[in-house]
Structure formats: structure tokens, C-alpha cells
N, CA, C and O atoms as a DFTB+ gen file, in Angstrom:
652 C
 N C O
     1  1     -54.745      24.094     -49.404
     2  2     -53.221      23.924     -48.818
     3  2     -53.168      25.355     -48.287
     4  3     -54.077      26.184     -48.249
     5  1     -51.842      25.463     -47.867
     6  2     -51.042      26.931     -47.212
     7  2     -50.922      26.539     -45.508
     8  3     -50.598      25.548     -44.853
     9  1     -51.372      27.894     -45.235
    10  2     -50.634      27.671     -44.134
    11  2     -52.080      27.965     -43.134
    12  3     -52.987      28.727     -43.469
    13  1     -52.030      27.009     -41.594
    14  2     -53.256      27.617     -40.878
    15  2     -53.004      28.697     -40.036
    16  3     -53.631      29.731     -39.805
    17  1     -51.512      28.045     -39.455
    18  2     -50.955      29.176     -37.983
    19  2     -49.507      30.111     -38.704
    20  3     -48.911      30.087     -39.780
    21  1     -49.411      30.775     -37.609
    22  2     -47.917      31.253     -37.755
    23  2     -47.875      30.555     -36.043
    24  3     -48.702      30.028     -35.299
    25  1     -46.636      30.857     -35.979
    26  2     -46.287      30.599     -34.052
    27  2     -45.061      31.682     -34.183
    28  3     -44.965      32.002     -35.368
    29  1     -44.195      32.284     -33.454
    30  2     -43.495      33.446     -33.092
    31  2     -42.739      33.128     -31.977
    32  3     -43.357      33.036     -30.916
    33  1     -41.227      32.890     -31.972
    34  2     -40.626      32.534     -30.471
    35  2     -39.529      33.213     -30.228
    36  3     -38.604      32.826     -30.941
    37  1     -39.155      34.362     -29.266
    38  2     -38.337      35.175     -29.237
    39  2     -37.389      35.247     -28.167
    40  3     -36.641      36.055     -27.616
    41  1     -37.907      33.517     -28.090
    42  2     -36.506      33.095     -26.931
    43  2     -36.978      33.494     -25.585
    44  3     -37.240      34.647     -25.242
    45  1     -37.075      32.270     -24.749
    46  2     -37.018      32.117     -23.264
    47  2     -35.182      31.483     -22.393
    48  3     -34.194      30.959     -22.906
    49  1     -35.382      31.742     -21.471
    50  2     -34.533      30.734     -20.719
    51  2     -34.207      29.618     -20.860
    52  3     -33.133      29.168     -20.460
    53  1     -35.269      28.839     -21.584
    54  2     -35.314      27.304     -21.617
    55  2     -35.478      26.658     -23.143
    56  3     -35.671      25.558     -23.661
    57  1     -35.261      28.166     -23.564
    58  2     -35.299      27.424     -24.998
    59  2     -34.793      28.995     -26.220
    60  3     -35.469      29.462     -27.137
    61  1     -33.462      29.421     -25.750
    62  2     -33.114      30.519     -25.773
    63  2     -32.473      31.315     -27.842
    64  3     -32.015      32.412     -28.164
    65  1     -32.733      30.304     -28.503
    66  2     -32.776      30.594     -29.699
    67  2     -33.714      31.164     -30.310
    68  3     -34.634      30.349     -30.231
    69  1     -34.224      32.397     -31.099
    70  2     -35.706      32.598     -31.434
    71  2     -35.977      32.060     -32.756
    72  3     -35.088      31.917     -33.595
    73  1     -37.335      31.727     -32.972
    74  2     -37.666      31.500     -34.529
    75  2     -39.200      31.728     -34.801
    76  3     -39.893      32.640     -34.349
    77  1     -39.603      30.643     -35.686
    78  2     -41.006      31.059     -35.914
    79  2     -41.280      29.965     -37.112
    80  3     -40.644      29.662     -38.121
    81  1     -42.582      29.490     -36.510
    82  2     -43.064      27.811     -37.291
    83  2     -44.498      28.276     -37.717
    84  3     -45.178      29.231     -37.342
    85  1     -44.820      26.889     -38.984
    86  2     -45.641      27.621     -39.319
    87  2     -46.504      26.244     -39.519
    88  3     -45.972      25.212     -39.929
    89  1     -47.840      26.332     -39.198
    90  2     -48.289      24.927     -39.292
    91  2     -48.911      24.770     -39.912
    92  3     -49.983      25.340     -39.709
    93  1     -48.789      23.744     -41.392
    94  2     -49.075      23.891     -42.168
    95  2     -50.596      22.907     -42.511
    96  3     -50.664      21.859     -41.868
    97  1     -51.581      23.165     -43.321
    98  2     -52.628      22.360     -43.487
    99  2     -52.407      21.248     -44.070
   100  3     -53.436      20.779     -44.556
   101  1     -51.381      20.556     -44.242
   102  2     -51.352      19.574     -44.766
   103  2     -50.899      18.039     -43.311
   104  3     -49.830      17.870     -42.725
   105  1     -51.945      17.392     -43.213
   106  2     -52.251      16.150     -42.547
   107  2     -52.596      16.731     -40.968
   108  3     -52.185      16.292     -39.893
   109  1     -53.553      17.943     -41.259
   110  2     -53.498      18.455     -39.881
   111  2     -54.079      18.020     -38.988
   112  3     -54.086      18.446     -37.833
   113  1     -54.938      16.626     -39.660
   114  2     -55.966      15.782     -38.667
   115  2     -54.461      15.130     -37.227
   116  3     -54.621      14.885     -36.031
   117  1     -53.563      15.080     -37.826
   118  2     -51.860      14.334     -37.074
   119  2     -52.246      15.122     -35.447
   120  3     -52.094      14.567     -34.359
   121  1     -52.790      16.596     -35.677
   122  2     -52.299      17.257     -34.076
   123  2     -54.121      17.472     -33.559
   124  3     -54.440      18.274     -32.681
   125  1     -54.579      17.074     -33.894
   126  2     -56.087      16.925     -33.658
   127  2     -56.323      16.454     -32.046
   128  3     -55.869      15.313     -31.954
   129  1     -56.917      16.949     -30.616
   130  2     -56.689      16.152     -29.692
   131  2     -58.049      15.983     -29.101
   132  3     -58.915      16.672     -29.640
   133  1     -58.406      15.272     -28.180
   134  2     -59.524      15.715     -27.277
   135  2     -59.948      16.598     -26.598
   136  3     -61.104      16.867     -26.273
   137  1     -58.460      17.348     -26.233
   138  2     -58.969      18.636     -25.124
   139  2     -58.498      20.121     -25.544
   140  3     -58.707      21.222     -25.034
   141  1     -57.697      19.657     -26.810
   142  2     -57.497      21.195     -27.384
   143  2     -57.483      21.019     -28.832
   144  3     -58.064      20.128     -29.452
   145  1     -56.810      21.893     -29.276
   146  2     -57.613      22.490     -30.949
   147  2     -56.011      22.059     -31.041
   148  3     -55.239      21.989     -30.085
   149  1     -55.649      21.735     -32.703
   150  2     -54.668      21.270     -33.667
   151  2     -53.847      22.052     -33.662
   152  3     -52.720      21.800     -34.088
   153  1     -54.359      23.760     -32.947
   154  2     -53.376      24.684     -33.409
   155  2     -53.070      24.850     -31.635
   156  3     -52.584      25.966     -31.448
   157  1     -53.153      24.410     -30.893
   158  2     -52.625      23.916     -29.694
   159  2     -52.423      23.212     -29.747
   160  3     -51.529      23.639     -30.477
   161  1     -52.264      22.216     -29.727
   162  2     -51.011      20.658     -30.086
   163  2     -50.418      20.401     -30.686
   164  3     -49.776      19.397     -30.378
   165  1     -49.991      21.311     -32.568
   166  2     -49.284      21.341     -32.894
   167  2     -47.971      22.510     -32.134
   168  3     -46.827      22.237     -32.499
   169  1     -48.050      23.256     -31.530
   170  2     -47.258      23.846     -30.231
   171  2     -47.043      23.389     -29.528
   172  3     -45.846      23.223     -29.761
   173  1     -47.287      22.743     -28.296
   174  2     -46.689      21.158     -27.747
   175  2     -46.143      20.515     -28.251
   176  3     -45.207      20.126     -27.553
   177  1     -46.155      20.052     -29.289
   178  2     -45.483      18.984     -30.510
   179  2     -44.145      19.579     -30.730
   180  3     -43.045      19.036     -30.621
   181  1     -44.574      21.354     -31.210
   182  2     -43.074      21.872     -31.150
   183  2     -42.651      21.860     -30.036
   184  3     -41.733      21.069     -29.819
   185  1     -42.936      22.357     -29.383
   186  2     -41.972      22.787     -28.307
   187  2     -41.039      21.326     -27.256
   188  3     -39.958      21.241     -26.671
   189  1     -41.990      20.588     -27.450
   190  2     -41.380      19.025     -26.845
   191  2     -40.114      18.687     -27.521
   192  3     -39.200      18.101     -26.941
   193  1     -40.051      19.191     -29.181
   194  2     -39.180      18.421     -30.207
   195  2     -38.290      19.229     -29.874
   196  3     -37.174      18.772     -29.629
   197  1     -38.586      20.989     -29.749
   198  2     -37.157      21.552     -29.845
   199  2     -36.751      21.546     -28.741
   200  3     -35.529      21.630     -28.868
   201  1     -37.115      21.475     -27.167
   202  2     -36.495      20.748     -26.135
   203  2     -35.898      20.027     -25.962
   204  3     -35.105      19.981     -25.021
   205  1     -36.076      19.084     -26.920
   206  2     -34.907      18.141     -26.888
   207  2     -33.519      18.467     -27.338
   208  3     -32.538      17.958     -26.797
   209  1     -33.446      19.228     -28.226
   210  2     -31.859      19.636     -28.482
   211  2     -31.664      20.981     -28.211
   212  3     -30.630      21.503     -28.628
   213  1     -32.560      21.711     -27.518
   214  2     -32.444      23.309     -26.831
   215  2     -30.779      23.782     -26.501
   216  3     -30.398      24.941     -26.336
   217  1     -29.924      22.532     -26.459
   218  2     -28.944      22.860     -26.329
   219  2     -27.930      22.801     -27.690
   220  3     -26.950      23.500     -27.947
   221  1     -28.192      22.332     -28.017
   222  2     -27.843      22.379     -29.627
   223  2     -28.550      23.663     -30.417
   224  3     -27.898      24.543     -30.979
   225  1     -29.252      23.638     -30.389
   226  2     -30.317      24.581     -30.968
   227  2     -29.258      26.668     -30.435
   228  3     -29.446      27.680     -31.110
   229  1     -28.501      26.626     -29.410
   230  2     -28.002      27.704     -29.536
   231  2     -26.717      27.747     -30.136
   232  3     -25.975      28.629     -29.704
   233  1     -26.247      26.965     -31.081
   234  2     -25.164      27.029     -32.019
   235  2     -26.025      27.865     -33.277
   236  3     -25.378      28.401     -34.177
   237  1     -27.065      27.907     -33.263
   238  2     -27.460      28.567     -34.525
   239  2     -28.090      30.201     -33.944
   240  3     -28.262      30.497     -32.761
   241  1     -28.362      31.131     -35.189
   242  2     -28.520      32.289     -34.322
   243  2     -30.622      32.237     -34.555
   244  3     -31.286      32.839     -33.712
   245  1     -31.161      31.687     -35.410
   246  2     -32.716      31.469     -35.661
   247  2     -32.856      29.915     -36.006
   248  3     -31.971      29.062     -36.072
   249  1     -34.298      29.801     -36.213
   250  2     -35.101      29.118     -36.550
   251  2     -36.083      29.339     -37.242
   252  3     -36.817      30.298     -37.002
   253  1     -36.367      28.239     -38.552
   254  2     -37.786      28.105     -39.406
   255  2     -38.465      26.469     -39.192
   256  3     -38.091      25.341     -39.512
   257  1     -38.993      26.720     -38.873
   258  2     -40.215      25.278     -38.740
   259  2     -41.369      25.436     -39.143
   260  3     -42.058      26.447     -39.011
   261  1     -41.829      23.799     -39.992
   262  2     -42.641      23.597     -40.885
   263  2     -43.521      22.581     -39.979
   264  3     -42.851      21.754     -39.361
   265  1     -45.025      22.521     -39.799
   266  2     -45.554      21.811     -38.957
   267  2     -46.233      20.821     -39.992
   268  3     -46.937      21.362     -40.845
   269  1     -46.165      20.028     -40.013
   270  2     -46.989      19.163     -41.025
   271  2     -47.603      17.678     -40.381
   272  3     -47.495      17.377     -39.192
   273  1     -48.180      16.934     -41.290
   274  2     -48.348      15.390     -40.870
   275  2     -49.048      14.591     -41.991
   276  3     -49.903      14.949     -42.801
   277  1     -48.264      13.076     -41.745
   278  2     -48.573      12.182     -42.629
   279  2     -49.394      11.024     -42.214
   280  3     -49.160      10.371     -41.196
   281  1     -50.151      10.843     -42.856
   282  2     -50.938       9.486     -41.807
   283  2     -50.925       9.758     -40.557
   284  3     -51.730      10.641     -40.262
   285  1     -50.331       9.349     -39.715
   286  2     -50.473       9.087     -37.957
   287  2     -49.596       9.928     -37.546
   288  3     -49.903      10.453     -36.476
   289  1     -48.059      10.441     -38.248
   290  2     -46.961      10.932     -38.079
   291  2     -46.689      12.332     -37.616
   292  3     -46.028      12.893     -38.489
   293  1     -46.914      13.080     -36.661
   294  2     -46.590      14.440     -36.318
   295  2     -44.804      14.709     -36.976
   296  3     -43.873      13.908     -36.894
   297  1     -44.798      15.774     -37.458
   298  2     -43.472      16.030     -39.141
   299  2     -43.127      17.675     -38.867
   300  3     -43.796      18.544     -39.427
   301  1     -42.026      18.001     -37.958
   302  2     -42.074      19.251     -38.518
   303  2     -40.223      19.057     -39.427
   304  3     -39.255      18.307     -39.301
   305  1     -40.495      19.894     -40.044
   306  2     -38.939      20.444     -40.946
   307  2     -38.113      21.827     -40.052
   308  3     -38.514      22.924     -39.664
   309  1     -37.224      21.345     -40.006
   310  2     -36.838      22.355     -39.312
   311  2     -35.575      22.848     -39.884
   312  3     -34.705      22.034     -40.197
   313  1     -35.394      24.156     -40.053
   314  2     -34.253      24.840     -40.999
   315  2     -33.703      25.927     -39.671
   316  3     -34.346      26.824     -39.124
   317  1     -32.245      25.454     -39.398
   318  2     -31.522      26.386     -38.592
   319  2     -30.675      27.223     -39.283
   320  3     -30.054      26.850     -40.278
   321  1     -30.600      28.503     -38.748
   322  2     -29.552      29.373     -39.412
   323  2     -28.521      29.625     -38.452
   324  3     -28.623      29.812     -37.240
   325  1     -27.141      29.591     -39.462
   326  2     -26.087      30.051     -38.687
   327  2     -24.896      30.845     -40.042
   328  3     -25.093      31.232     -41.193
   329  1     -24.073      30.812     -39.436
   330  2     -22.916      31.306     -40.962
   331  2     -23.206      32.796     -40.835
   332  3     -23.084      33.379     -41.912
   333  1     -23.616      33.701     -39.634
   334  2     -23.316      35.207     -39.057
   335  2     -22.475      35.368     -38.302
   336  3     -22.427      35.097     -37.102
   337  1     -21.718      35.847     -38.996
   338  2     -20.007      36.256     -38.680
   339  2     -20.439      37.963     -38.042
   340  3     -20.023      38.818     -38.825
   341  1     -21.038      38.452     -37.029
   342  2     -21.434      40.161     -36.963
   343  2     -20.478      40.940     -36.500
   344  3     -20.606      42.141     -36.261
   345  1     -18.832      39.848     -36.263
   346  2     -17.756      40.865     -35.939
   347  2     -16.603      40.915     -37.139
   348  3     -15.431      41.232     -36.936
   349  1     -17.380      40.392     -38.938
   350  2     -17.044      40.507     -40.010
   351  2     -17.277      42.292     -40.239
   352  3     -16.485      42.861     -40.990
   353  1     -18.546      43.224     -39.462
   354  2     -19.080      44.509     -40.121
   355  2     -19.872      44.299     -41.057
   356  3     -20.585      45.300     -41.128
   357  1     -20.251      43.342     -42.061
   358  2     -21.090      42.745     -43.078
   359  2     -22.866      43.076     -42.610
   360  3     -23.464      42.160     -42.046
   361  1     -23.543      44.286     -42.861
   362  2     -24.693      44.503     -42.964
   363  2     -25.305      43.125     -42.702
   364  3     -24.923      42.094     -43.255
   365  1     -26.400      43.219     -41.703
   366  2     -27.236      41.870     -41.294
   367  2     -27.988      41.378     -43.018
   368  3     -28.200      40.233     -43.415
   369  1     -28.218      42.522     -43.656
   370  2     -29.236      42.039     -44.684
   371  2     -28.485      41.447     -46.041
   372  3     -29.076      41.026     -47.035
   373  1     -27.035      41.509     -45.854
   374  2     -25.876      41.195     -47.258
   375  2     -25.556      39.867     -46.369
   376  3     -24.345      39.723     -46.539
   377  1     -25.907      39.043     -45.694
   378  2     -25.316      37.410     -44.970
   379  2     -26.007      36.605     -45.274
   380  3     -27.186      36.712     -44.938
   381  1     -25.607      35.552     -45.975
   382  2     -25.848      34.823     -46.743
   383  2     -25.455      33.333     -46.183
   384  3     -24.458      32.647     -46.410
   385  1     -26.745      33.055     -45.273
   386  2     -26.412      32.024     -43.743
   387  2     -26.555      30.655     -44.181
   388  3     -27.520      30.354     -44.884
   389  1     -25.766      29.864     -43.867
   390  2     -25.911      28.425     -44.169
   391  2     -27.128      27.702     -43.048
   392  3     -27.183      27.724     -41.819
   393  1     -27.837      27.213     -43.859
   394  2     -29.252      26.736     -43.395
   395  2     -28.953      25.027     -42.555
   396  3     -28.633      24.157     -43.364
   397  1     -28.995      24.814     -41.867
   398  2     -28.993      22.894     -41.752
   399  2     -30.334      22.653     -41.227
   400  3     -31.051      23.050     -40.309
   401  1     -30.357      22.070     -41.922
   402  2     -32.342      20.729     -42.174
   403  2     -32.115      19.702     -41.244
   404  3     -31.157      18.935     -41.141
   405  1     -33.114      19.802     -40.604
   406  2     -33.140      18.515     -39.798
   407  2     -34.877      17.544     -39.894
   408  3     -35.026      18.072     -40.996
   409  1     -35.724      16.984     -39.786
   410  2     -36.671      16.612     -39.857
   411  2     -37.085      15.777     -38.768
   412  3     -36.510      14.688     -38.780
   413  1     -37.924      15.944     -37.804
   414  2     -38.389      15.697     -36.648
   415  2     -39.305      14.880     -37.105
   416  3     -39.915      15.332     -38.075
   417  1     -39.698      13.569     -36.659
   418  2     -40.672      13.213     -36.871
   419  2     -41.389      12.451     -35.549
   420  3     -40.707      11.718     -34.834
   421  1     -42.475      12.626     -35.346
   422  2     -42.473      11.779     -33.555
   423  2     -41.840      11.944     -32.653
   424  3     -41.911      11.085     -31.773
   425  1     -41.093      12.907     -32.487
   426  2     -39.941      13.533     -31.767
   427  2     -38.629      13.012     -31.775
   428  3     -37.731      13.280     -30.977
   429  1     -38.570      11.823     -33.273
   430  2     -37.060      11.560     -33.816
   431  2     -36.539      12.809     -34.594
   432  3     -37.283      13.645     -35.106
   433  1     -35.328      12.837     -34.622
   434  2     -34.484      13.583     -35.446
   435  2     -33.906      13.031     -36.459
   436  3     -33.902      11.803     -36.539
   437  1     -33.434      13.648     -37.224
   438  2     -32.765      12.895     -38.278
   439  2     -32.741      14.168     -39.767
   440  3     -33.558      14.927     -40.288
   441  1     -31.081      13.742     -40.007
   442  2     -31.200      15.000     -41.121
   443  2     -32.022      14.747     -42.085
   444  3     -32.261      13.636     -42.557
   445  1     -32.557      15.946     -42.460
   446  2     -33.311      16.091     -43.894
   447  2     -33.214      16.589     -44.906
   448  3     -32.460      17.558     -44.997
   449  1     -33.871      16.166     -45.953
   450  2     -33.175      16.566     -47.094
   451  2     -35.138      16.664     -48.029
   452  3     -35.182      16.141     -49.143
   453  1     -35.732      16.945     -47.789
   454  2     -37.464      16.741     -48.166
   455  2     -38.368      17.812     -47.555
   456  3     -38.747      17.955     -46.392
   457  1     -38.652      18.656     -48.857
   458  2     -39.630      20.060     -48.314
   459  2     -40.695      20.224     -49.359
   460  3     -40.545      20.552     -50.536
   461  1     -41.427      20.031     -48.928
   462  2     -42.869      20.875     -49.949
   463  2     -42.743      21.862     -50.699
   464  3     -42.253      22.821     -50.103
   465  1     -43.013      22.075     -51.930
   466  2     -43.229      23.451     -52.818
   467  2     -43.571      24.574     -51.830
   468  3     -42.870      25.568     -51.640
   469  1     -44.791      24.281     -51.195
   470  2     -45.107      25.333     -49.920
   471  2     -44.198      25.788     -49.150
   472  3     -43.881      26.974     -49.067
   473  1     -43.675      24.790     -48.482
   474  2     -42.630      24.955     -47.799
   475  2     -41.545      25.920     -47.809
   476  3     -41.275      26.803     -46.995
   477  1     -40.816      25.478     -49.199
   478  2     -39.987      26.601     -50.270
   479  2     -40.449      28.068     -50.105
   480  3     -39.754      29.006     -49.714
   481  1     -41.673      28.094     -50.452
   482  2     -42.009      29.163     -50.950
   483  2     -41.858      29.890     -49.689
   484  3     -41.301      30.982     -49.801
   485  1     -42.269      29.497     -48.368
   486  2     -42.582      30.140     -47.087
   487  2     -40.798      30.294     -46.875
   488  3     -40.566      31.340     -46.269
   489  1     -39.581      29.561     -47.204
   490  2     -38.745      29.936     -46.762
   491  2     -37.703      31.186     -47.810
   492  3     -36.662      31.805     -47.589
   493  1     -38.480      31.116     -48.762
   494  2     -38.000      32.277     -49.768
   495  2     -38.465      33.528     -49.454
   496  3     -37.734      34.498     -49.656
   497  1     -40.082      33.727     -48.773
   498  2     -40.375      34.554     -48.181
   499  2     -39.385      35.128     -46.814
   500  3     -38.923      36.236     -46.543
   501  1     -39.335      34.027     -46.254
   502  2     -38.632      34.430     -44.886
   503  2     -37.291      34.979     -44.908
   504  3     -36.708      35.539     -43.980
   505  1     -36.620      34.611     -46.799
   506  2     -35.064      34.917     -46.339
   507  2     -35.316      36.864     -47.367
   508  3     -34.691      37.924     -47.364
   509  1     -36.253      36.471     -47.888
   510  2     -36.575      37.879     -48.460
   511  2     -36.663      38.872     -47.662
   512  3     -35.899      39.837     -47.666
   513  1     -37.915      38.645     -46.675
   514  2     -38.287      39.300     -45.312
   515  2     -37.029      39.788     -44.589
   516  3     -36.882      40.999     -44.424
   517  1     -35.954      38.765     -44.071
   518  2     -34.979      38.989     -43.283
   519  2     -34.008      40.561     -43.898
   520  3     -33.795      41.666     -43.399
   521  1     -33.590      39.824     -45.343
   522  2     -32.931      40.990     -45.917
   523  2     -33.307      42.250     -45.620
   524  3     -32.382      42.943     -45.196
   525  1     -34.599      42.896     -45.720
   526  2     -35.257      43.796     -45.355
   527  2     -35.209      44.291     -44.031
   528  3     -35.414      45.496     -43.883
   529  1     -35.013      43.693     -43.189
   530  2     -35.068      44.331     -41.644
   531  2     -33.664      44.605     -41.111
   532  3     -32.657      44.064     -41.570
   533  1     -33.670      45.375     -40.235
   534  2     -32.002      46.104     -39.679
   535  2     -31.407      45.144     -38.855
   536  3     -30.178      45.186     -38.798
   537  1     -32.314      43.809     -37.835
   538  2     -31.863      43.306     -36.937
   539  2     -32.520      42.048     -36.904
   540  3     -33.613      41.747     -37.385
   541  1     -31.589      41.250     -36.180
   542  2     -33.043      39.648     -35.898
   543  2     -34.323      39.916     -35.226
   544  3     -35.462      39.519     -35.472
   545  1     -33.768      40.824     -34.160
   546  2     -34.815      41.021     -32.969
   547  2     -36.228      41.900     -34.167
   548  3     -37.400      41.523     -34.139
   549  1     -35.813      42.854     -34.934
   550  2     -36.952      43.354     -35.975
   551  2     -37.385      41.985     -36.748
   552  3     -38.566      41.643     -36.672
   553  1     -36.300      41.054     -37.617
   554  2     -36.631      39.960     -38.763
   555  2     -37.871      38.957     -37.615
   556  3     -38.954      38.528     -38.012
   557  1     -37.342      38.792     -36.247
   558  2     -37.992      37.491     -35.619
   559  2     -39.714      38.415     -35.147
   560  3     -40.600      37.621     -34.828
   561  1     -39.981      39.419     -35.126
   562  2     -40.679      40.168     -34.181
   563  2     -42.064      41.000     -35.643
   564  3     -43.192      41.418     -35.380
   565  1     -41.411      40.973     -36.991
   566  2     -42.353      41.477     -37.770
   567  2     -41.634      40.385     -38.921
   568  3     -40.554      40.362     -39.510
   569  1     -43.268      39.203     -38.884
   570  2     -43.191      37.879     -40.099
   571  2     -43.580      38.645     -41.475
   572  3     -44.208      39.678     -41.709
   573  1     -42.823      37.520     -42.413
   574  2     -42.879      38.352     -43.787
   575  2     -44.421      37.747     -44.222
   576  3     -44.793      36.627     -43.871
   577  1     -45.461      38.910     -45.249
   578  2     -46.155      38.587     -46.007
   579  2     -46.500      37.140     -47.114
   580  3     -46.318      37.410     -48.301
   581  1     -46.788      36.236     -46.934
   582  2     -46.937      34.751     -47.315
   583  2     -47.829      34.739     -48.676
   584  3     -47.621      33.825     -49.474
   585  1     -48.848      35.755     -48.978
   586  2     -49.249      35.926     -50.139
   587  2     -50.478      35.046     -49.808
   588  3     -50.776      35.032     -48.614
   589  1     -51.179      34.373     -50.570
   590  2     -52.146      33.276     -50.878
   591  2     -51.822      32.327     -49.643
   592  3     -52.823      32.088     -48.967
   593  1     -50.907      31.865     -49.296
   594  2     -50.646      31.310     -48.690
   595  2     -50.660      31.637     -47.008
   596  3     -50.771      30.771     -46.140
   597  1     -50.556      32.698     -46.837
   598  2     -51.178      33.326     -45.508
   599  2     -51.837      32.784     -44.599
   600  3     -52.872      32.649     -45.252
   601  1     -52.144      32.255     -43.370
   602  2     -52.743      31.844     -42.704
   603  2     -54.861      32.848     -43.047
   604  3     -55.106      34.048     -43.170
   605  1     -55.454      32.116     -43.065
   606  2     -56.802      32.784     -43.416
   607  2     -57.088      33.093     -42.091
   608  3     -58.002      33.878     -42.347
   609  1     -57.027      33.097     -40.824
   610  2     -57.540      33.560     -39.966
   611  2     -56.626      34.528     -39.102
   612  3     -55.526      34.210     -38.650
   613  1     -57.034      35.335     -38.996
   614  2     -55.804      36.789     -38.297
   615  2     -55.847      36.284     -36.780
   616  3     -55.026      36.926     -36.124
   617  1     -56.410      35.515     -36.148
   618  2     -56.047      34.552     -34.532
   619  2     -55.306      34.127     -35.029
   620  3     -54.350      34.147     -34.253
   621  1     -54.932      33.544     -36.198
   622  2     -53.792      32.567     -35.891
   623  2     -52.626      32.600     -36.562
   624  3     -52.025      31.573     -36.876
   625  1     -51.950      34.561     -37.007
   626  2     -51.012      34.845     -37.411
   627  2     -49.879      35.137     -36.692
   628  3     -48.762      35.554     -36.999
   629  1     -50.443      34.811     -35.615
   630  2     -48.857      35.571     -34.937
   631  2     -49.142      35.559     -33.477
   632  3     -49.212      36.496     -32.681
   633  1     -49.326      33.966     -33.273
   634  2     -48.913      32.867     -31.884
   635  2     -48.043      33.147     -31.249
   636  3     -47.157      33.744     -31.859
   637  1     -47.848      32.941     -30.025
   638  2     -46.900      32.955     -29.270
   639  2     -46.147      31.116     -29.334
   640  3     -46.918      30.157     -29.325
   641  1     -45.142      30.987     -29.374
   642  2     -44.245      30.144     -28.812
   643  2     -43.926      29.873     -27.509
   644  3     -42.738      30.035     -27.232
   645  1     -44.638      29.512     -26.645
   646  2     -43.811      29.683     -25.129
   647  2     -43.162      28.239     -24.831
   648  3     -43.875      27.238     -24.765
   649  1     -41.950      28.198     -24.678
   650  2     -40.762      27.453     -24.132
   651  2     -41.160      26.782     -22.766
   652  3     -40.334      26.117     -22.140
């Protein structure tokens, strides 16, 4: 078990909201394709799923997603963060954001309430990391150390998710 790859999205005109995605090893075979690797296919699925609600994502400051599979279904647990009142003059590190959770299964968005323990560990590390960074930009550009869950292959630790 663990994380196979980490993707970073710094924001683009097509998908303005920045975020980070993780490809979990659970059910990795659902992202296998004839013409490309599971790493690339997972990124393609994520881009398509996020593009469905690119306008809605603008309401949030950033997102964290976990891609995985079950049987033949491609799944993304998507956590969207808001509640950052930057005019409040509260330091970025002290803000306690709200998290909106959705599960996207084969492109269909539904409210979510099911996460695996390793997903919760990743979210905890992300939260600790955010509180040690000075800004959203630094947070997105510098990923947290996931300890034993960290991707084993260095080349999969900082992939770009282009929308």
C-alpha cells in the first residue's frame, strides 16, 4: 500500500484553483491502458473530472485529491478547502479551513464521507505542512513528506497536472 505518484497543479486559465493529487496503489489496475501508463491515465482522469466543475472549484482556495480504484471503477476522493478570510489579517498558518469532500466515481460527482486511513494520514501531513508554510504558493510548490507513504520512485514525486 502507499502512494504511487504525487501530482501538483499550480493553476491554469482552464482550471484556476491550485491543488495536489495523490495516486494510491489501491486498485491501480483501473488506470492501466494499452497506450500509456497508470501514472498518465490517472492524471488524464483527474483532469477530466476536475474540468467538469472548474467553475465550482473557483469557490475554493485549493484542493487535495486521492486517486484510487475499486473493481473496475476509477475513484477520486476530492477535498476542497475554503474558509480563508485573508482580509481578517490572521496569519495563513493559523487559519482553520473548512473542507468540502466529494467522491468522483468514473466522472460522477457525489457528496463523500468515506476515506481510507492512509488517505487521512496524507491529509494530516498536508495540514501540518500548510501550517509551516508562509503562503498558498509556497504550500502548493513544496509538498509534505509523507514518511513511509511517500512515492518510492523519485520520478513520480512531483509530477505536473496540466489542465
